[in-house]
Amino acid sequence: MSPADWVRFWSKVDKHGRCWNWTAYTTKDGYGEFRLNGGMRKAHRISYEACVGTIPSDLEILHSCDNPACVNPGHLRADTHSQNMIEAYERLPPWLKSPRGVNNGNAKLNDELVRTIRASSEPRKDLAARLGVSKGLVSMVRSHRIWQHVA
């Protein structure tokens, strides 16, 4: 970014308070966006890159303050999409959370079967048939898309 871009960027930040709030355009989800080189970029990512460093391509920038408009680099950290989803779920109020694992009345698995699926090198078709579940369920368990709470 040019020096003029930096001045323009930081002029859109309110640094009063713990969170440094983006005061310009925000998405419907509350994330600040900054026009740069003809495109829009997330403001919190620009702040992180400017103050902390390069963002690895496989990581996202998470807000410890849970405020999507915040660009305070002290509130930002790089982490995985999976960790981002786990934290988002943990922040939900209890009445919005679906029961997880065996506490869900629709569960076809238990923790032991999840560990069996993840440890097995058996083809998913064969494993699914042996366990009486779908190939898709085996795939989602192996890729940690579901049953993430089981180590």
CSV table of N, CA and C in Angstrom, one decimal, residues 3-151:
chain,number,residue,atom,x,y,z
A,3,PRO,N,1.8,5.2,0.9
A,3,PRO,CA,1.7,6.1,2.1
A,3,PRO,C,0.3,6.7,2.2
A,4,ALA,N,-0.2,7.2,1.0
A,4,ALA,CA,-1.6,7.8,1.0
A,4,ALA,C,-2.6,6.8,1.3
A,5,ASP,N,-2.5,5.5,0.9
A,5,ASP,CA,-3.4,4.4,1.2
A,5,ASP,C,-3.4,4.2,2.7
A,6,TRP,N,-2.2,4.2,3.4
A,6,TRP,CA,-2.2,4.0,4.8
A,6,TRP,C,-2.9,5.1,5.6
A,7,VAL,N,-2.7,6.4,5.1
A,7,VAL,CA,-3.3,7.5,5.8
A,7,VAL,C,-4.8,7.3,5.6
A,8,ARG,N,-5.3,7.0,4.4
A,8,ARG,CA,-6.7,6.8,4.2
A,8,ARG,C,-7.3,5.7,5.0
A,9,PHE,N,-6.5,4.6,5.1
A,9,PHE,CA,-7.0,3.4,5.9
A,9,PHE,C,-7.2,3.8,7.4
A,10,TRP,N,-6.1,4.4,8.0
A,10,TRP,CA,-6.2,4.6,9.5
A,10,TRP,C,-7.1,5.8,9.8
A,11,SER,N,-7.5,6.6,8.8
A,11,SER,CA,-8.4,7.7,9.0
A,11,SER,C,-9.9,7.1,9.2
A,12,LYS,N,-10.0,5.9,8.9
A,12,LYS,CA,-11.3,5.2,9.0
A,12,LYS,C,-11.4,4.4,10.2
A,13,VAL,N,-10.5,4.5,11.2
A,13,VAL,CA,-10.5,3.7,12.4
A,13,VAL,C,-10.6,4.6,13.6
A,14,ASP,N,-11.6,4.3,14.5
A,14,ASP,CA,-11.8,4.9,15.7
A,14,ASP,C,-11.0,4.2,16.8
A,15,LYS,N,-9.9,4.8,17.3
A,15,LYS,CA,-9.1,4.1,18.3
A,15,LYS,C,-9.4,4.4,19.7
A,16,HIS,N,-10.6,5.0,19.9
A,16,HIS,CA,-11.0,5.3,21.3
A,16,HIS,C,-11.7,4.0,21.9
A,17,GLY,N,-11.1,3.5,22.9
A,17,GLY,CA,-11.6,2.3,23.6
A,17,GLY,C,-10.7,1.1,23.2
A,18,ARG,N,-11.0,0.0,23.8
A,18,ARG,CA,-10.2,-1.2,23.6
A,18,ARG,C,-10.2,-1.7,22.2
A,19,CYS,N,-11.4,-1.7,21.6
A,19,CYS,CA,-11.5,-2.1,20.2
A,19,CYS,C,-11.3,-0.9,19.3
A,20,TRP,N,-10.5,-1.1,18.3
A,20,TRP,CA,-10.4,0.0,17.3
A,20,TRP,C,-11.4,-0.3,16.2
A,21,ASN,N,-12.5,0.4,16.2
A,21,ASN,CA,-13.6,0.1,15.3
A,21,ASN,C,-13.4,0.8,13.9
A,22,TRP,N,-13.8,0.0,12.9
A,22,TRP,CA,-13.8,0.5,11.5
A,22,TRP,C,-15.0,1.3,11.4
A,23,THR,N,-14.9,2.6,10.9
A,23,THR,CA,-16.0,3.5,10.8
A,23,THR,C,-16.5,3.7,9.4
A,24,ALA,N,-15.9,3.0,8.4
A,24,ALA,CA,-16.3,3.2,7.0
A,24,ALA,C,-17.2,2.0,6.7
A,25,TYR,N,-17.3,1.6,5.4
A,25,TYR,CA,-18.1,0.5,4.9
A,25,TYR,C,-17.9,-0.8,5.7
A,26,THR,N,-19.1,-1.4,6.1
A,26,THR,CA,-19.0,-2.8,6.6
A,26,THR,C,-19.9,-3.7,5.9
A,27,THR,N,-19.6,-5.0,5.9
A,27,THR,CA,-20.5,-6.0,5.3
A,27,THR,C,-21.7,-6.2,6.2
A,28,LYS,N,-22.6,-7.0,5.7
A,28,LYS,CA,-23.8,-7.3,6.5
A,28,LYS,C,-23.5,-8.0,7.8
A,29,ASP,N,-22.3,-8.7,7.8
A,29,ASP,CA,-21.9,-9.4,9.0
A,29,ASP,C,-21.0,-8.5,9.9
A,30,GLY,N,-20.9,-7.2,9.5
A,30,GLY,CA,-20.2,-6.2,10.4
A,30,GLY,C,-18.7,-6.1,10.2
A,31,TYR,N,-18.1,-6.8,9.2
A,31,TYR,CA,-16.7,-6.7,8.9
A,31,TYR,C,-16.4,-5.5,8.1
A,32,GLY,N,-15.4,-4.7,8.5
A,32,GLY,CA,-15.0,-3.5,7.7
A,32,GLY,C,-14.3,-3.9,6.4
A,33,GLU,N,-14.6,-3.1,5.4
A,33,GLU,CA,-14.0,-3.4,4.1
A,33,GLU,C,-13.4,-2.1,3.6
A,34,PHE,N,-12.2,-2.2,2.9
A,34,PHE,CA,-11.4,-1.1,2.5
A,34,PHE,C,-11.2,-1.2,1.0
A,35,ARG,N,-11.5,-0.2,0.2
A,35,ARG,CA,-11.2,-0.3,-1.2
A,35,ARG,C,-9.7,0.0,-1.5
A,36,LEU,N,-9.1,-1.0,-2.2
A,36,LEU,CA,-7.7,-0.9,-2.5
A,36,LEU,C,-7.4,-1.5,-3.9
A,37,ASN,N,-6.8,-0.7,-4.7
A,37,ASN,CA,-6.4,-1.2,-6.1
A,37,ASN,C,-7.6,-1.7,-6.8
A,38,GLY,N,-8.8,-1.1,-6.7
A,38,GLY,CA,-9.9,-1.4,-7.4
A,38,GLY,C,-10.8,-2.6,-6.9
A,39,GLY,N,-10.3,-3.1,-5.7
A,39,GLY,CA,-11.1,-4.2,-5.1
A,39,GLY,C,-11.3,-3.9,-3.6
A,40,MET,N,-12.1,-4.7,-3.0
A,40,MET,CA,-12.4,-4.6,-1.6
A,40,MET,C,-11.6,-5.6,-0.8
A,41,ARG,N,-11.0,-5.2,0.3
A,41,ARG,CA,-10.3,-6.1,1.2
A,41,ARG,C,-10.8,-5.9,2.6
A,42,LYS,N,-10.8,-7.0,3.4
A,42,LYS,CA,-11.2,-6.9,4.8
A,42,LYS,C,-10.3,-6.1,5.6
A,43,ALA,N,-10.8,-5.1,6.3
A,43,ALA,CA,-10.0,-4.2,7.1
A,43,ALA,C,-9.2,-4.9,8.2
A,44,HIS,N,-9.8,-5.8,8.9
A,44,HIS,CA,-9.0,-6.5,9.9
A,44,HIS,C,-7.8,-7.3,9.4
A,45,ARG,N,-7.9,-7.8,8.2
A,45,ARG,CA,-6.8,-8.5,7.6
A,45,ARG,C,-5.7,-7.5,7.2
A,46,ILE,N,-6.1,-6.3,6.7
A,46,ILE,CA,-5.1,-5.3,6.4
A,46,ILE,C,-4.3,-4.9,7.6
A,47,SER,N,-5.1,-4.6,8.7
A,47,SER,CA,-4.5,-4.2,10.0
A,47,SER,C,-3.5,-5.3,10.5
A,48,TYR,N,-3.9,-6.6,10.4
A,48,TYR,CA,-3.0,-7.6,10.9
A,48,TYR,C,-1.8,-7.7,10.1
A,49,GLU,N,-1.9,-7.6,8.7
A,49,GLU,CA,-0.7,-7.7,7.9
A,49,GLU,C,0.2,-6.5,8.1
A,50,ALA,N,-0.3,-5.3,8.4
A,50,ALA,CA,0.5,-4.1,8.6
A,50,ALA,C,1.2,-4.2,9.9
A,51,CYS,N,0.5,-4.7,11.0
A,51,CYS,CA,1.1,-4.6,12.3
A,51,CYS,C,1.7,-5.9,12.8
A,52,VAL,N,1.3,-7.0,12.3
A,52,VAL,CA,1.8,-8.3,12.8
A,52,VAL,C,2.7,-9.0,11.7
A,53,GLY,N,2.2,-9.1,10.5
A,53,GLY,CA,2.9,-9.8,9.4
A,53,GLY,C,2.0,-10.5,8.4
A,54,THR,N,2.7,-11.2,7.6
A,54,THR,CA,2.0,-11.9,6.5
A,54,THR,C,1.0,-13.0,7.1
A,55,ILE,N,-0.1,-13.1,6.4
A,55,ILE,CA,-1.1,-14.1,6.8
A,55,ILE,C,-0.9,-15.4,6.0
A,56,PRO,N,-0.5,-16.5,6.6
A,56,PRO,CA,-0.4,-17.8,5.9
A,56,PRO,C,-1.7,-18.1,5.1
A,57,SER,N,-1.5,-18.6,3.9
A,57,SER,CA,-2.7,-18.8,3.0
A,57,SER,C,-3.7,-19.8,3.6
A,58,ASP,N,-3.3,-20.7,4.5
A,58,ASP,CA,-4.2,-21.6,5.1
A,58,ASP,C,-4.9,-21.2,6.4
A,59,LEU,N,-4.6,-19.9,6.8
A,59,LEU,CA,-5.2,-19.4,8.1
A,59,LEU,C,-6.1,-18.3,7.9
A,60,GLU,N,-7.0,-18.1,8.9
A,60,GLU,CA,-7.9,-16.9,8.9
A,60,GLU,C,-7.5,-16.0,10.0
A,61,ILE,N,-8.0,-14.8,10.0
A,61,ILE,CA,-7.8,-13.9,11.1
A,61,ILE,C,-9.0,-13.9,12.1
A,62,LEU,N,-8.7,-14.2,13.3
A,62,LEU,CA,-9.8,-14.3,14.3
A,62,LEU,C,-9.7,-13.1,15.2
A,63,HIS,N,-10.9,-12.7,15.7
A,63,HIS,CA,-11.0,-11.6,16.7
A,63,HIS,C,-11.2,-12.2,18.1
A,64,SER,N,-10.3,-11.9,19.0
A,64,SER,CA,-10.5,-12.3,20.4
A,64,SER,C,-11.6,-11.6,21.1
A,65,CYS,N,-11.9,-10.4,20.6
A,65,CYS,CA,-12.9,-9.5,21.1
A,65,CYS,C,-14.3,-9.9,20.6
A,66,ASP,N,-14.4,-10.7,19.6
A,66,ASP,CA,-15.7,-11.1,19.0
A,66,ASP,C,-16.4,-9.9,18.4
A,67,ASN,N,-15.6,-8.9,17.9
A,67,ASN,CA,-16.2,-7.7,17.3
A,67,ASN,C,-15.7,-7.6,15.9
A,68,PRO,N,-16.5,-8.0,14.9
A,68,PRO,CA,-16.0,-8.0,13.5
A,68,PRO,C,-15.6,-6.6,13.0
A,69,ALA,N,-16.0,-5.5,13.6
A,69,ALA,CA,-15.6,-4.2,13.1
A,69,ALA,C,-14.2,-3.8,13.7
A,70,CYS,N,-13.7,-4.6,14.6
A,70,CYS,CA,-12.4,-4.2,15.3
A,70,CYS,C,-11.2,-4.5,14.4
A,71,VAL,N,-10.3,-3.6,14.3
A,71,VAL,CA,-9.1,-3.8,13.6
A,71,VAL,C,-7.8,-3.6,14.5
A,72,ASN,N,-8.1,-3.7,15.8
A,72,ASN,CA,-7.0,-3.6,16.8
A,72,ASN,C,-6.1,-4.8,16.6
A,73,PRO,N,-4.8,-4.7,16.2
A,73,PRO,CA,-4.0,-5.9,16.0
A,73,PRO,C,-3.8,-6.7,17.3
A,74,GLY,N,-4.0,-6.1,18.4
A,74,GLY,CA,-3.9,-6.8,19.7
A,74,GLY,C,-5.0,-7.7,19.9
A,75,HIS,N,-6.1,-7.6,19.2
A,75,HIS,CA,-7.3,-8.4,19.3
A,75,HIS,C,-7.4,-9.4,18.1
A,76,LEU,N,-6.4,-9.5,17.3
A,76,LEU,CA,-6.4,-10.3,16.1
A,76,LEU,C,-5.3,-11.4,16.2
A,77,ARG,N,-5.7,-12.6,15.7
A,77,ARG,CA,-4.6,-13.6,15.6
A,77,ARG,C,-5.0,-14.5,14.4
A,78,ALA,N,-3.9,-15.2,13.9
A,78,ALA,CA,-4.1,-16.1,12.8
A,78,ALA,C,-4.4,-17.5,13.3
A,79,ASP,N,-5.4,-18.2,12.8
A,79,ASP,CA,-5.7,-19.5,13.2
A,79,ASP,C,-6.5,-20.2,12.1
A,80,THR,N,-6.8,-21.5,12.3
A,80,THR,CA,-7.4,-22.3,11.3
A,80,THR,C,-8.9,-22.0,11.2
A,81,HIS,N,-9.5,-22.3,10.1
A,81,HIS,CA,-11.0,-22.2,9.9
A,81,HIS,C,-11.7,-23.1,10.9
A,82,SER,N,-11.2,-24.2,11.2
A,82,SER,CA,-11.8,-25.1,12.2
A,82,SER,C,-11.8,-24.5,13.5
A,83,GLN,N,-10.7,-23.9,14.0
A,83,GLN,CA,-10.7,-23.2,15.3
A,83,GLN,C,-11.7,-22.1,15.3
A,84,ASN,N,-11.8,-21.3,14.2
A,84,ASN,CA,-12.7,-20.2,14.1
A,84,ASN,C,-14.1,-20.7,14.3
A,85,MET,N,-14.5,-21.9,13.7
A,85,MET,CA,-15.8,-22.4,13.8
A,85,MET,C,-16.1,-23.0,15.2
A,86,ILE,N,-15.1,-23.6,15.8
A,86,ILE,CA,-15.2,-24.1,17.2
A,86,ILE,C,-15.5,-22.9,18.1
A,87,GLU,N,-14.7,-21.8,18.0
A,87,GLU,CA,-14.9,-20.6,18.9
A,87,GLU,C,-16.3,-20.0,18.6
A,88,ALA,N,-16.7,-19.9,17.4
A,88,ALA,CA,-18.0,-19.4,17.1
A,88,ALA,C,-19.1,-20.2,17.7
A,89,TYR,N,-19.0,-21.5,17.7
A,89,TYR,CA,-20.0,-22.4,18.3
A,89,TYR,C,-20.0,-22.2,19.8
A,90,GLU,N,-18.8,-22.1,20.4
A,90,GLU,CA,-18.7,-21.9,21.9
A,90,GLU,C,-19.3,-20.6,22.3
A,91,ARG,N,-19.3,-19.6,21.5
A,91,ARG,CA,-19.9,-18.3,21.9
A,91,ARG,C,-21.4,-18.2,21.7
A,92,LEU,N,-22.0,-19.2,21.1
A,92,LEU,CA,-23.5,-19.2,20.9
A,92,LEU,C,-24.1,-19.4,22.3
A,93,PRO,N,-25.3,-18.7,22.5
A,93,PRO,CA,-26.0,-19.0,23.7
A,93,PRO,C,-26.5,-20.4,23.7
A,94,PRO,N,-26.7,-21.0,24.9
A,94,PRO,CA,-27.0,-22.4,25.0
A,94,PRO,C,-28.3,-22.8,24.3
A,95,TRP,N,-29.3,-21.9,24.2
A,95,TRP,CA,-30.5,-22.3,23.5
A,95,TRP,C,-30.4,-22.4,22.0
A,96,LEU,N,-29.2,-21.9,21.4
A,96,LEU,CA,-29.0,-22.0,20.0
A,96,LEU,C,-28.1,-23.2,19.6
A,97,LYS,N,-27.5,-23.8,20.6
A,97,LYS,CA,-26.6,-24.9,20.4
A,97,LYS,C,-27.4,-26.2,20.2
A,98,SER,N,-27.0,-27.0,19.2
A,98,SER,CA,-27.5,-28.3,19.0
A,98,SER,C,-26.7,-29.2,19.9
A,99,PRO,N,-27.3,-30.2,20.5
A,99,PRO,CA,-26.5,-31.2,21.3
A,99,PRO,C,-25.5,-31.8,20.4
A,100,ARG,N,-24.3,-32.0,20.9
A,100,ARG,CA,-23.2,-32.6,20.1
A,100,ARG,C,-23.0,-34.0,20.5
A,101,GLY,N,-22.4,-34.7,19.5
A,101,GLY,CA,-22.0,-36.1,19.7
A,101,GLY,C,-23.2,-37.0,20.2
A,102,VAL,N,-22.9,-37.9,21.1
A,102,VAL,CA,-23.9,-38.8,21.6
A,102,VAL,C,-25.1,-38.2,22.3
A,103,ASN,N,-25.0,-36.9,22.6
A,103,ASN,CA,-26.1,-36.2,23.2
A,103,ASN,C,-27.2,-35.7,22.2
A,104,ASN,N,-26.8,-35.9,20.9
A,104,ASN,CA,-27.8,-35.5,19.8
A,104,ASN,C,-28.6,-36.8,19.6
A,105,GLY,N,-29.9,-36.7,19.7
A,105,GLY,CA,-30.8,-37.8,19.5
A,105,GLY,C,-30.7,-38.5,18.1
A,106,ASN,N,-30.1,-37.8,17.1
A,106,ASN,CA,-30.0,-38.3,15.8
A,106,ASN,C,-28.6,-39.0,15.5
A,107,ALA,N,-27.8,-39.0,16.5
A,107,ALA,CA,-26.4,-39.5,16.3
A,107,ALA,C,-26.4,-41.0,16.0
A,108,LYS,N,-25.7,-41.3,14.9
A,108,LYS,CA,-25.5,-42.7,14.5
A,108,LYS,C,-24.2,-43.3,15.0
A,109,LEU,N,-23.4,-42.4,15.6
A,109,LEU,CA,-22.0,-42.8,16.1
A,109,LEU,C,-21.9,-42.5,17.6
A,110,ASN,N,-20.8,-43.0,18.1
A,110,ASN,CA,-20.4,-42.6,19.5
A,110,ASN,C,-18.9,-42.3,19.4
A,111,ASP,N,-18.3,-41.8,20.5
A,111,ASP,CA,-16.9,-41.4,20.4
A,111,ASP,C,-16.0,-42.6,20.0
A,112,GLU,N,-16.3,-43.8,20.5
A,112,GLU,CA,-15.4,-44.9,20.1
A,112,GLU,C,-15.5,-45.2,18.6
A,113,LEU,N,-16.7,-45.2,18.0
A,113,LEU,CA,-16.8,-45.4,16.6
A,113,LEU,C,-16.1,-44.3,15.8
A,114,VAL,N,-16.2,-43.1,16.3
A,114,VAL,CA,-15.5,-42.0,15.6
A,114,VAL,C,-14.0,-42.2,15.6
A,115,ARG,N,-13.4,-42.7,16.7
A,115,ARG,CA,-12.0,-43.0,16.8
A,115,ARG,C,-11.7,-44.1,15.8
A,116,THR,N,-12.5,-45.1,15.8
A,116,THR,CA,-12.3,-46.3,14.9
A,116,THR,C,-12.3,-45.8,13.4
A,117,ILE,N,-13.2,-45.0,13.0
A,117,ILE,CA,-13.3,-44.5,11.7
A,117,ILE,C,-12.0,-43.7,11.3
A,118,ARG,N,-11.6,-42.8,12.2
A,118,ARG,CA,-10.4,-42.0,12.0
A,118,ARG,C,-9.1,-42.8,11.9
A,119,ALA,N,-9.1,-43.9,12.7
A,119,ALA,CA,-7.8,-44.8,12.7
A,119,ALA,C,-7.8,-45.8,11.6
A,120,SER,N,-8.9,-46.0,11.0
A,120,SER,CA,-9.0,-47.1,10.0
A,120,SER,C,-8.5,-46.6,8.6
A,121,SER,N,-7.7,-47.5,7.9
A,121,SER,CA,-7.3,-47.2,6.5
A,121,SER,C,-8.2,-48.0,5.6
A,122,GLU,N,-9.2,-48.6,6.1
A,122,GLU,CA,-10.2,-49.4,5.3
A,122,GLU,C,-10.9,-48.4,4.3
A,123,PRO,N,-11.1,-48.8,3.1
A,123,PRO,CA,-11.8,-47.9,2.1
A,123,PRO,C,-13.2,-47.5,2.8
A,124,ARG,N,-13.5,-46.2,2.5
A,124,ARG,CA,-14.7,-45.7,3.2
A,124,ARG,C,-16.0,-46.5,2.8
A,125,LYS,N,-16.1,-47.0,1.6
A,125,LYS,CA,-17.3,-47.8,1.2
A,125,LYS,C,-17.4,-49.0,2.1
A,126,ASP,N,-16.3,-49.7,2.3
A,126,ASP,CA,-16.3,-50.9,3.1
A,126,ASP,C,-16.5,-50.6,4.5
A,127,LEU,N,-15.9,-49.6,5.0
A,127,LEU,CA,-16.0,-49.2,6.4
A,127,LEU,C,-17.5,-48.8,6.7
A,128,ALA,N,-18.0,-48.0,5.8
A,128,ALA,CA,-19.4,-47.5,6.0
A,128,ALA,C,-20.4,-48.7,6.0
A,129,ALA,N,-20.2,-49.7,5.1
A,129,ALA,CA,-21.1,-50.9,5.1
A,129,ALA,C,-20.9,-51.7,6.3
A,130,ARG,N,-19.7,-51.9,6.8
A,130,ARG,CA,-19.5,-52.6,8.0
A,130,ARG,C,-20.1,-52.0,9.3
A,131,LEU,N,-20.1,-50.6,9.3
A,131,LEU,CA,-20.6,-49.9,10.5
A,131,LEU,C,-22.1,-49.5,10.3
A,132,GLY,N,-22.7,-49.7,9.1
A,132,GLY,CA,-24.1,-49.4,8.9
A,132,GLY,C,-24.3,-47.9,8.8
A,133,VAL,N,-23.4,-47.2,8.2
A,133,VAL,CA,-23.5,-45.8,8.0
A,133,VAL,C,-23.2,-45.4,6.6
A,134,SER,N,-23.4,-44.2,6.2
A,134,SER,CA,-23.2,-43.8,4.8
A,134,SER,C,-21.7,-43.5,4.6
A,135,LYS,N,-21.3,-43.5,3.3
A,135,LYS,CA,-19.9,-43.2,2.9
A,135,LYS,C,-19.7,-41.7,3.3
A,136,GLY,N,-20.7,-40.9,3.1
A,136,GLY,CA,-20.5,-39.4,3.3
A,136,GLY,C,-20.2,-39.2,4.8
A,137,LEU,N,-20.9,-39.9,5.7
A,137,LEU,CA,-20.7,-39.8,7.1
A,137,LEU,C,-19.2,-40.2,7.5
A,138,VAL,N,-18.7,-41.2,6.9
A,138,VAL,CA,-17.4,-41.7,7.1
A,138,VAL,C,-16.4,-40.6,6.6
A,139,SER,N,-16.7,-40.0,5.5
A,139,SER,CA,-15.8,-38.9,4.9
A,139,SER,C,-15.8,-37.7,5.9
A,140,MET,N,-17.0,-37.3,6.3
A,140,MET,CA,-17.1,-36.1,7.2
A,140,MET,C,-16.4,-36.3,8.5
A,141,VAL,N,-16.5,-37.5,9.1
A,141,VAL,CA,-15.8,-37.9,10.3
A,141,VAL,C,-14.3,-37.8,10.1
A,142,ARG,N,-13.8,-38.5,9.0
A,142,ARG,CA,-12.3,-38.5,8.7
A,142,ARG,C,-11.7,-37.1,8.5
A,143,SER,N,-12.5,-36.2,7.9
A,143,SER,CA,-12.0,-34.9,7.6
A,143,SER,C,-12.2,-33.9,8.8
A,144,HIS,N,-12.8,-34.4,9.9
A,144,HIS,CA,-13.1,-33.6,11.1
A,144,HIS,C,-14.1,-32.5,10.8
A,145,ARG,N,-14.9,-32.7,9.8
A,145,ARG,CA,-16.0,-31.7,9.6
A,145,ARG,C,-17.1,-31.9,10.6
A,146,ILE,N,-17.2,-33.1,11.1
A,146,ILE,CA,-18.2,-33.4,12.2
A,146,ILE,C,-17.4,-34.2,13.3
A,147,TRP,N,-18.0,-34.2,14.5
A,147,TRP,CA,-17.4,-34.9,15.6
A,147,TRP,C,-16.0,-34.3,15.9
A,148,GLN,N,-15.9,-33.0,15.8
A,148,GLN,CA,-14.6,-32.3,16.0
A,148,GLN,C,-14.2,-32.4,17.5
A,149,HIS,N,-15.1,-32.5,18.4
A,149,HIS,CA,-14.8,-32.5,19.8
A,149,HIS,C,-14.1,-33.9,20.2
A,150,VAL,N,-14.1,-34.9,19.3
A,150,VAL,CA,-13.5,-36.1,19.7
A,150,VAL,C,-12.0,-36.1,19.2
A,151,ALA,N,-11.1,-36.3,20.1
A,151,ALA,CA,-9.7,-36.3,19.7
A,151,ALA,C,-9.3,-37.6,19.0
